[in-house]
Short mmCIF file of C-alpha atoms in Angstrom, two decimals:
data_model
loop_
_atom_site.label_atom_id
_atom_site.label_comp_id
_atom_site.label_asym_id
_atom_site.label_seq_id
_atom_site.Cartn_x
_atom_site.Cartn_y
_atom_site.Cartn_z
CA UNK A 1357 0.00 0.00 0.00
CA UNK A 1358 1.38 3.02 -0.94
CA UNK A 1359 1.29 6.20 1.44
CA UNK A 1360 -1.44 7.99 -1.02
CA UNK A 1361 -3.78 4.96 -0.35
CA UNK A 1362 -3.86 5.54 3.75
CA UNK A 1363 -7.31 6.34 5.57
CA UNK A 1364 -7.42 8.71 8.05
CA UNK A 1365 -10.22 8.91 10.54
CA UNK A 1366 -12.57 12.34 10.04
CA UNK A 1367 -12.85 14.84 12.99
CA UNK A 1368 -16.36 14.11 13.29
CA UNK A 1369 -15.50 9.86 13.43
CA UNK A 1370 -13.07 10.88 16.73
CA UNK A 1371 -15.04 12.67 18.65
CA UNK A 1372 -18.05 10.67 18.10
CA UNK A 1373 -19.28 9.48 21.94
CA UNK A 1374 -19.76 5.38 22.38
CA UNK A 1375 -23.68 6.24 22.71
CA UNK A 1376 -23.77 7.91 19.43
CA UNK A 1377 -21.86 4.85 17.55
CA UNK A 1378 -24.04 2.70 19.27
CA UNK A 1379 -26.66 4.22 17.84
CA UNK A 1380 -25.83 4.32 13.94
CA UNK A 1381 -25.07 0.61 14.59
CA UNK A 1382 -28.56 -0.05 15.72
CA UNK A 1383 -30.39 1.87 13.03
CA UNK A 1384 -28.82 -0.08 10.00
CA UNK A 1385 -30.64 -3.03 8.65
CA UNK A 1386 -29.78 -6.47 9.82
CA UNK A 1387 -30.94 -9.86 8.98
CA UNK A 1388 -32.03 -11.72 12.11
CA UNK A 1389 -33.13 -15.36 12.90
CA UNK A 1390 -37.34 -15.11 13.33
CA UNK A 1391 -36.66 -16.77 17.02
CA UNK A 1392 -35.15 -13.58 18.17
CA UNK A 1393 -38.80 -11.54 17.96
CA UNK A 1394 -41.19 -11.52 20.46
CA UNK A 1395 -44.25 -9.78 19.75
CA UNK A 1396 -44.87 -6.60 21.78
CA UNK A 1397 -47.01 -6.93 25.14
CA UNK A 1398 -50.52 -6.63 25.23
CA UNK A 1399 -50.59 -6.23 21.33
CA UNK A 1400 -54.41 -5.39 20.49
CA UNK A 1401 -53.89 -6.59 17.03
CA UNK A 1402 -55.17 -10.09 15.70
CA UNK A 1403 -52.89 -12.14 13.58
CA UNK A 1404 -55.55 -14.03 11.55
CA UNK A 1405 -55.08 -16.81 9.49
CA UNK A 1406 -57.00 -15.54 7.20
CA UNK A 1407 -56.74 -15.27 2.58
CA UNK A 1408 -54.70 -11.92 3.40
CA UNK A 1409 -52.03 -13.44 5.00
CA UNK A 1410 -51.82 -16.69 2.70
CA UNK A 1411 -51.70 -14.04 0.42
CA UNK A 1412 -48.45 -12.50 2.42
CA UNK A 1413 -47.29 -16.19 2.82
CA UNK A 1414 -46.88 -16.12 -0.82
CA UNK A 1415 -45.62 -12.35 -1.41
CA UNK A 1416 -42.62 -13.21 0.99
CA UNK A 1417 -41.97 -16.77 -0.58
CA UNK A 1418 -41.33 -15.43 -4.09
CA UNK A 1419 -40.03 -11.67 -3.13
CA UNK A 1420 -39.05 -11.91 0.39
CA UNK A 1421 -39.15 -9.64 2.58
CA UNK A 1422 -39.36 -5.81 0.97
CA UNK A 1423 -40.39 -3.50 4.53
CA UNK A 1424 -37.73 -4.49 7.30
CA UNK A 1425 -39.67 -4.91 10.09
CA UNK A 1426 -39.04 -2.24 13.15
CA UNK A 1427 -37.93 -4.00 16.60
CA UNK A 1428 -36.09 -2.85 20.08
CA UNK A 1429 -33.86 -4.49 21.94
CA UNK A 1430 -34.90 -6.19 24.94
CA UNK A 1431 -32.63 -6.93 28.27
CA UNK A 1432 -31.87 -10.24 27.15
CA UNK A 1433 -29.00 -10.67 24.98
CA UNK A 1434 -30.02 -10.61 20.72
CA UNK A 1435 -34.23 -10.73 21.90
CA UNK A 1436 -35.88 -8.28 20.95
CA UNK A 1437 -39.47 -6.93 21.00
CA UNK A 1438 -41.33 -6.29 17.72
CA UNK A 1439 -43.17 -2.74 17.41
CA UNK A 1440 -43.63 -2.91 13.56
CA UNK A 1441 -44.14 -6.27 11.22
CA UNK A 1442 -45.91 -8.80 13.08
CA UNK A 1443 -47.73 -10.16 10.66
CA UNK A 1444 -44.52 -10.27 8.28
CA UNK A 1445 -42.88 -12.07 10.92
CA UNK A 1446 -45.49 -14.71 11.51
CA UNK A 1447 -45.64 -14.90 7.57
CA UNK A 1448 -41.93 -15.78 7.82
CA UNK A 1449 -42.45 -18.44 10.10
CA UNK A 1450 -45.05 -20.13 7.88
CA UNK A 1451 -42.81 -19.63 4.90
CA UNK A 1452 -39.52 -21.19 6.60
CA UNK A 1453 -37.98 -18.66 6.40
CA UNK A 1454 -35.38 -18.07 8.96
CA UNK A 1455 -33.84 -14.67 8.87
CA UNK A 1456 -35.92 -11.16 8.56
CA UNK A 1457 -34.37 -7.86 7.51
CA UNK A 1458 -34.90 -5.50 10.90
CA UNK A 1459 -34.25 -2.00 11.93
CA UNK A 1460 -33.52 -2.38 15.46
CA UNK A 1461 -34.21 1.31 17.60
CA UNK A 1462 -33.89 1.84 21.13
CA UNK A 1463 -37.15 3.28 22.30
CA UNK A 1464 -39.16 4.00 25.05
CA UNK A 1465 -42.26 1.95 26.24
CA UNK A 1466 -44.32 5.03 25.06
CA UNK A 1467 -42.45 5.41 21.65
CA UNK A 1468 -43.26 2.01 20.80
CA UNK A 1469 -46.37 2.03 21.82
CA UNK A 1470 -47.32 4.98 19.24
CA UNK A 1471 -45.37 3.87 16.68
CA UNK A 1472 -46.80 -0.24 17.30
CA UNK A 1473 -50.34 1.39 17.05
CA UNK A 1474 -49.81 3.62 14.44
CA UNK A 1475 -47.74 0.97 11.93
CA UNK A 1476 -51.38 -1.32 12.50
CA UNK A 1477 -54.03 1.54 12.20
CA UNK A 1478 -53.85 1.33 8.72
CA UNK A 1479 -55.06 -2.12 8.57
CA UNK A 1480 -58.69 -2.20 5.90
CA UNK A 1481 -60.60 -4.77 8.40
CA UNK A 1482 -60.14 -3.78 12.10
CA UNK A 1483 -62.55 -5.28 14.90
CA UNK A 1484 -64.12 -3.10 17.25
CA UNK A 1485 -61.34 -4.39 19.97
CA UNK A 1486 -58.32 -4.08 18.11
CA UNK A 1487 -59.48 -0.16 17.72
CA UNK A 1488 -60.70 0.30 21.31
CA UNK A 1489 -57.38 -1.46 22.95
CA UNK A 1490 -55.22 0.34 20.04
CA UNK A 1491 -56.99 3.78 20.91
CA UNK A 1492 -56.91 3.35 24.58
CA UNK A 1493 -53.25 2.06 24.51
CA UNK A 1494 -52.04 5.39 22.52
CA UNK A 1495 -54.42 8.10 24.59
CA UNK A 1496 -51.87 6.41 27.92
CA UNK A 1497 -48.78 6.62 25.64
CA UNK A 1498 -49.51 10.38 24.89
CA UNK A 1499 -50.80 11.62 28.18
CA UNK A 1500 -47.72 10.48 29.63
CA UNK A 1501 -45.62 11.84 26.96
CA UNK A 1502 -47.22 15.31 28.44
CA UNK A 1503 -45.95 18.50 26.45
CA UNK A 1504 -42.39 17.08 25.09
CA UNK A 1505 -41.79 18.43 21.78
CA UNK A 1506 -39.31 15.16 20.62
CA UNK A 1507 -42.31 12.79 20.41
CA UNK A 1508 -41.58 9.73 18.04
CA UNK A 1509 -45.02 10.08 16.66
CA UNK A 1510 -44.55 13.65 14.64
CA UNK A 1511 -47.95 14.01 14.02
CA UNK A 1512 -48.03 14.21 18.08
CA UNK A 1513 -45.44 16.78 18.07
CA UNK A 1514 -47.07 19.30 15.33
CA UNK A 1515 -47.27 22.97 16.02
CA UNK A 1516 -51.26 22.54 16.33
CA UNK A 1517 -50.72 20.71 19.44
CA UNK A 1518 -50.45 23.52 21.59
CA UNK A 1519 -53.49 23.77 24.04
CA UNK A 1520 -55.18 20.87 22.62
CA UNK A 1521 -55.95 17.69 25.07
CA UNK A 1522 -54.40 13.73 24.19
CA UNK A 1523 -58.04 12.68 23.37
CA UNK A 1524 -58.38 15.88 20.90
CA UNK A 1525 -54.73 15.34 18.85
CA UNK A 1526 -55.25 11.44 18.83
CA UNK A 1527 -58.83 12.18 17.03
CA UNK A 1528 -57.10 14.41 14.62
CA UNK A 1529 -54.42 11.49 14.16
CA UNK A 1530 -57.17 9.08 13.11
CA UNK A 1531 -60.05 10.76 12.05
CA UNK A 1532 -62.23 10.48 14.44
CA UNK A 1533 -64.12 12.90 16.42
CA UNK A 1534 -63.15 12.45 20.71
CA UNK A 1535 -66.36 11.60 21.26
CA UNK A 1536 -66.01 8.50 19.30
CA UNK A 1537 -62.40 7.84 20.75
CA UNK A 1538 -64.12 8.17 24.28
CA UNK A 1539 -67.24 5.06 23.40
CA UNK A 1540 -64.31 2.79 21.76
CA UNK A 1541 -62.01 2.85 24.73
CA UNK A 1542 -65.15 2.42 26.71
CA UNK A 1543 -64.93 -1.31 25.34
CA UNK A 1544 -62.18 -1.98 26.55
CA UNK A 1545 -64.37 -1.93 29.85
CA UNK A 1546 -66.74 -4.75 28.41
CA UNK A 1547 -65.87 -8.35 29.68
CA UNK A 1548 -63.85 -10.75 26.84
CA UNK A 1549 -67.20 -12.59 26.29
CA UNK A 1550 -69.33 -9.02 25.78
CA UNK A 1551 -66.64 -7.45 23.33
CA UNK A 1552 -66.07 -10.54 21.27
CA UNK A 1553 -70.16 -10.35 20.71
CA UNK A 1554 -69.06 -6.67 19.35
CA UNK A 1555 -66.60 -7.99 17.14
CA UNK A 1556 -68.75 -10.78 15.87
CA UNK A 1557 -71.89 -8.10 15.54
CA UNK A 1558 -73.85 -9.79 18.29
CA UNK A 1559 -74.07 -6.53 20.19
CA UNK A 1560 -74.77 -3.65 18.27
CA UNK A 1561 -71.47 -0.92 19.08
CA UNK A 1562 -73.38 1.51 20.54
CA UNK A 1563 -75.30 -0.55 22.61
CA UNK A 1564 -72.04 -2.26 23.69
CA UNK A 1565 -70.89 1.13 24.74
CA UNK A 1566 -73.60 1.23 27.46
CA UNK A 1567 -73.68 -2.06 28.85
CA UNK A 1568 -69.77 -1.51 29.16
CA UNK A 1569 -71.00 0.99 32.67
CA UNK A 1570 -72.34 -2.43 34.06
CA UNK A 1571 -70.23 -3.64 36.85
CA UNK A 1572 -68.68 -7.08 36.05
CA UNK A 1573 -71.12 -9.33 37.80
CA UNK A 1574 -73.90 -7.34 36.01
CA UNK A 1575 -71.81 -7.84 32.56
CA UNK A 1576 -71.39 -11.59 33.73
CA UNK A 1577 -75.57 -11.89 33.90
CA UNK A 1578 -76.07 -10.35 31.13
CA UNK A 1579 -73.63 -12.44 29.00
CA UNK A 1580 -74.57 -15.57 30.25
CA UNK A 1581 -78.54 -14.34 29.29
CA UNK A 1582 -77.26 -13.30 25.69
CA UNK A 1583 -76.25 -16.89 25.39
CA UNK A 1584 -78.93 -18.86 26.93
CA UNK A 1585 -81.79 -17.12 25.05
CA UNK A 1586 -79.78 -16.06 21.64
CA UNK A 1587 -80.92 -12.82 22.53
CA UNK A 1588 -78.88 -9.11 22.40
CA UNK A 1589 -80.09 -5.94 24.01
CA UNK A 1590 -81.01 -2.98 21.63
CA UNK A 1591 -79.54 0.81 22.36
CA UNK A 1592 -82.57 1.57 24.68
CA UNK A 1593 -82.83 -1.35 26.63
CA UNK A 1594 -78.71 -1.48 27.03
CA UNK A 1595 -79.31 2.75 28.24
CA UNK A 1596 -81.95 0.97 30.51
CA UNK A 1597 -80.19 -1.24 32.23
CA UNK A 1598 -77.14 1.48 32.54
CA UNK A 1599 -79.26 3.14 34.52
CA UNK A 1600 -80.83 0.70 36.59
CA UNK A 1601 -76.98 -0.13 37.51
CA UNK A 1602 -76.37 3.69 38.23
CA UNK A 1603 -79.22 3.35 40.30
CA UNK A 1604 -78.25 0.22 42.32
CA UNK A 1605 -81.50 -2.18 41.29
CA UNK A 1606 -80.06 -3.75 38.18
CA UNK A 1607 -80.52 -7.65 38.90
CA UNK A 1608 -80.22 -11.20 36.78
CA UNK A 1609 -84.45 -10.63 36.82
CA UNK A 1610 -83.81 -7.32 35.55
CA UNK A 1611 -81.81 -7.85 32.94
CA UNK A 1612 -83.30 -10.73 31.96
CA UNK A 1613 -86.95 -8.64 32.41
CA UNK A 1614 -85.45 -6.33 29.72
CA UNK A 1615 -84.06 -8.64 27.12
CA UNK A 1616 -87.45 -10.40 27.14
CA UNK A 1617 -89.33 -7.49 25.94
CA UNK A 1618 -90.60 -7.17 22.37
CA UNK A 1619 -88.27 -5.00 20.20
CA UNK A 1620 -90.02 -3.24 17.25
CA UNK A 1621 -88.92 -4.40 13.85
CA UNK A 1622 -87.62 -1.35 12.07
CA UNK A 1623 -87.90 -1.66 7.63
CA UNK A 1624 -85.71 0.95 6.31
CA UNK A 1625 -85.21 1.69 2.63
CA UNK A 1626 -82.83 3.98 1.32
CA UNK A 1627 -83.83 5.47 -2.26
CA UNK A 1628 -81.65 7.68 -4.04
CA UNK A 1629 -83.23 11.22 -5.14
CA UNK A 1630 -81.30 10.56 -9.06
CA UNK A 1631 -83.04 7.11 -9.16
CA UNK A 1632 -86.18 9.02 -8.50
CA UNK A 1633 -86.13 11.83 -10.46
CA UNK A 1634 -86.57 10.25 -13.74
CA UNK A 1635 -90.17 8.98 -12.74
CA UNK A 1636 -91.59 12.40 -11.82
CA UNK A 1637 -92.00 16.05 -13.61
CA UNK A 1638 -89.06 18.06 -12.68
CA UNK A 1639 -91.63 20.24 -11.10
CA UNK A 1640 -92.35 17.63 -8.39
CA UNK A 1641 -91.10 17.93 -4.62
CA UNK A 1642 -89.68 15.53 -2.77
CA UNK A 1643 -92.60 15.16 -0.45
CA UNK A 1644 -94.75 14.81 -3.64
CA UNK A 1645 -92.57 12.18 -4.76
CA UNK A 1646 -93.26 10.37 -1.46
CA UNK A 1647 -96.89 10.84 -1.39
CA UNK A 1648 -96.68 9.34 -4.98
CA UNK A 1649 -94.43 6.36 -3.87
CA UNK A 1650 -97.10 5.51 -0.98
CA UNK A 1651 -100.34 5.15 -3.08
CA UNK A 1652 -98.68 3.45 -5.40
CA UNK A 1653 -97.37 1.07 -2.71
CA UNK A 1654 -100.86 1.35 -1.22
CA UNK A 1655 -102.48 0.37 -4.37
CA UNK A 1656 -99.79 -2.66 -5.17
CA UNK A 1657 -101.03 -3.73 -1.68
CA UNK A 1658 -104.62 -4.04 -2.21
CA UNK A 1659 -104.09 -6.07 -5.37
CA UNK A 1660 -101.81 -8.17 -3.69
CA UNK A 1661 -104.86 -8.69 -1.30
CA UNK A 1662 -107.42 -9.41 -3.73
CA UNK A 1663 -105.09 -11.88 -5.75
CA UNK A 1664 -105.25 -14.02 -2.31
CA UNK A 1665 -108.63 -14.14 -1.85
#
C-alpha cells in the first residue's frame, strides 16, 4: 500500500461518543433469525389466518421480505421486542424462512407504543377491539408523553398541538371525532365474552358502549342471558339497564326482564333522489314524490290482497 492509499479517521469519526456509535449501529438493517422476535405486550392486534395473510405467505416466498420490520432491543442478549411487522414475521415463520431484515431502535415503552399502534391503524378490516385497545393504549402513551416536543409520533409533536388535550390530537391522528375515541375505549371496559359479541356483531357498538358501565357481575348476567336465550339488548334497553346499575337495582331478573321485551322491527329503505327523479315532472317535490311512492305502494297492496282471496 502506498502512502497515497492511507485512511485517516474524520474529525467528526473521533469525537463521536460510544452512545452515538451505538446508535448508527442499531439503526442499520440487519438480517435476524425469526426466534429472536417476540411480539410486543398486550398487542391489540389479531394475527388471523386468514386469505390476506396466505396471500403474504406467498408475497414473501417469491419476493421476500421488501419493509424491514421495526424491533427494540430487549434486556436479554439478541431478543428483541417487535413494534412494527408482526404479521410479516409470523408470515416468515409459515414460509420457513429463517432470517428477517430488521431496523432495530432503542425506544421508550411510550415510543413504541405509538409507533406499534400507528404501523397497524392502517389495517382495511379492524374489529371493534383491536381499535378500542389500540386507541386506549395510545391516549396512555400520549398523556404520559405530556408537552415534550421530541415525540416519536410527529404528528403528536405538530405545532397545532399547543393547548389541545391527548383525546383531541389522537382524534385528529385518526379521524375520528373524541367523542367517538371516548365510546371505543369504553370497550375496553366490556368483559372478553361481551366485546367478542361486538366484534362478531352480536351486540350492536353503541349498545355495547352502554352495557360496558355495568359492573362485572352485572356484565357476567347479562352475557350468560345473551347466550342462553340467543338474545342481544337494543340501544334503549342497554341505556336501561345502565341506569338501573347507576341506580343500584339492576338484577339477573332485571336484565333478563329487559331482554325479554318485544323489540319493534324497524324496515328501512334507502332510495336515491337521481333514481327518483326520472319517474316524476321536474316540477315535483320531494314530499310529492313520497306521497306518490305511498299510493302506489298502497295500491300494489290491495291487489296483492285481492289476488289471495
Amino acid at each position: 500500500m502506498s502512502k497515497f492509499d492511507m485512511k485517516f479517521t474524520s474529525y467528526d469519526d473521533i469525537f463521536k461518543s460510544e452512545e452515538t456509535r451505538q446508535e448508527e449501529a442499531l439503526e442499520r438493517v440487519q438480517e435476524l433469525p425469526v426466534e429472536q422476535f417476540h411480539n410486543f405486550q398486550c398487542h391489540p392486534f389479531q394475527i388471523r389466518q386468514d386469505e390476506e395473510m396466505q396471500n403474504l405467505v406467498e408475497s414473501i416466498t417469491t419476493y421476500g421480505v421488501l419493509t424491514p420490520i421495526l424491533a427494540r432491543p430487549l434486556k436479554e442478549e439478541n431478543q428483541y421486542e417487535i413494534v412494527s411487522g408482526h404479521r410479516r414475521v409470523h408470515a416468515c415463520k409459515l414460509a420457513g424462512i429463517e432470517k428477517v431484515p430488521v431496523l432495530v431502535r432503542d425506544l421508550t415503552d411510550d415510543e413504541a407504543t405509538i409507533l406499534m399502534v400507528d404501523s397497524n391503524l392502517q389495517r382495511e378490516h379492524l374489529l371493534y377491539s383491536e381499535k378500542a385497545w389500540a386507541y386506549r393504549m395510545k391516549l396512555e402513551a400520549m398523556k404520559r408523553q405530556g408537552k415534550r416536543t421530541d415525540l416519536t409520533c410527529v404528528q403528536v409533536a405538530h405545532k397545532s398541538a399547543i393547548g389541545k388535550k391527548s383525546s383531541e390530537l389522537l382524534g385528529e391522528q385518526v379521524g375520528e371525532s373524541k367523542d367517538q375515541i371516548r365510546r371505543y375505549i369504553r370497550l375496553t371496559y366490556l368483559n372478553p365474552d361481551l366485546l367478542d359479541y361486538a366484534d362478531k356483531g352480536k351486540l350492536a357498538f353503541n349498545a355495547a358502549v352502554e352495557v360496558s358501565y355495568l359492573t362485572p357481575e352485572e356484565q357476567c348476567w347479562l352475557c350468560d342471558l345473551m347466550e342462553q336465550d340467543d338474545a342481544a339488548p337494543s340501544l334503549k334497553q342497554a341505556s336501561r339497564m345502565k341506569q338501573f346499575s347507576k341506580e343500584g337495582k339492576l338484577s339477573l331478573e332485571v336484565i333478563e326482564a329487559i331482554l325479554s321485551e318485544e323489540k319493534p322491527v324497524e324496515a328501512k329503505v334507502t332510495l336515491k333522489g337521481d333514481k327518483l327523479r326520472k319517474y316524476f315532472p321536474k316540477s315535483y317535490t320531494p314530499r310529492q314524490m313520497e306521497e306518490t311512492i305511498v299510493k302506489l305502494l298502497e295500491n300494489w297492496y290491495k291487489r296483492q290482497h285481492e289476488k289471495e282471496r
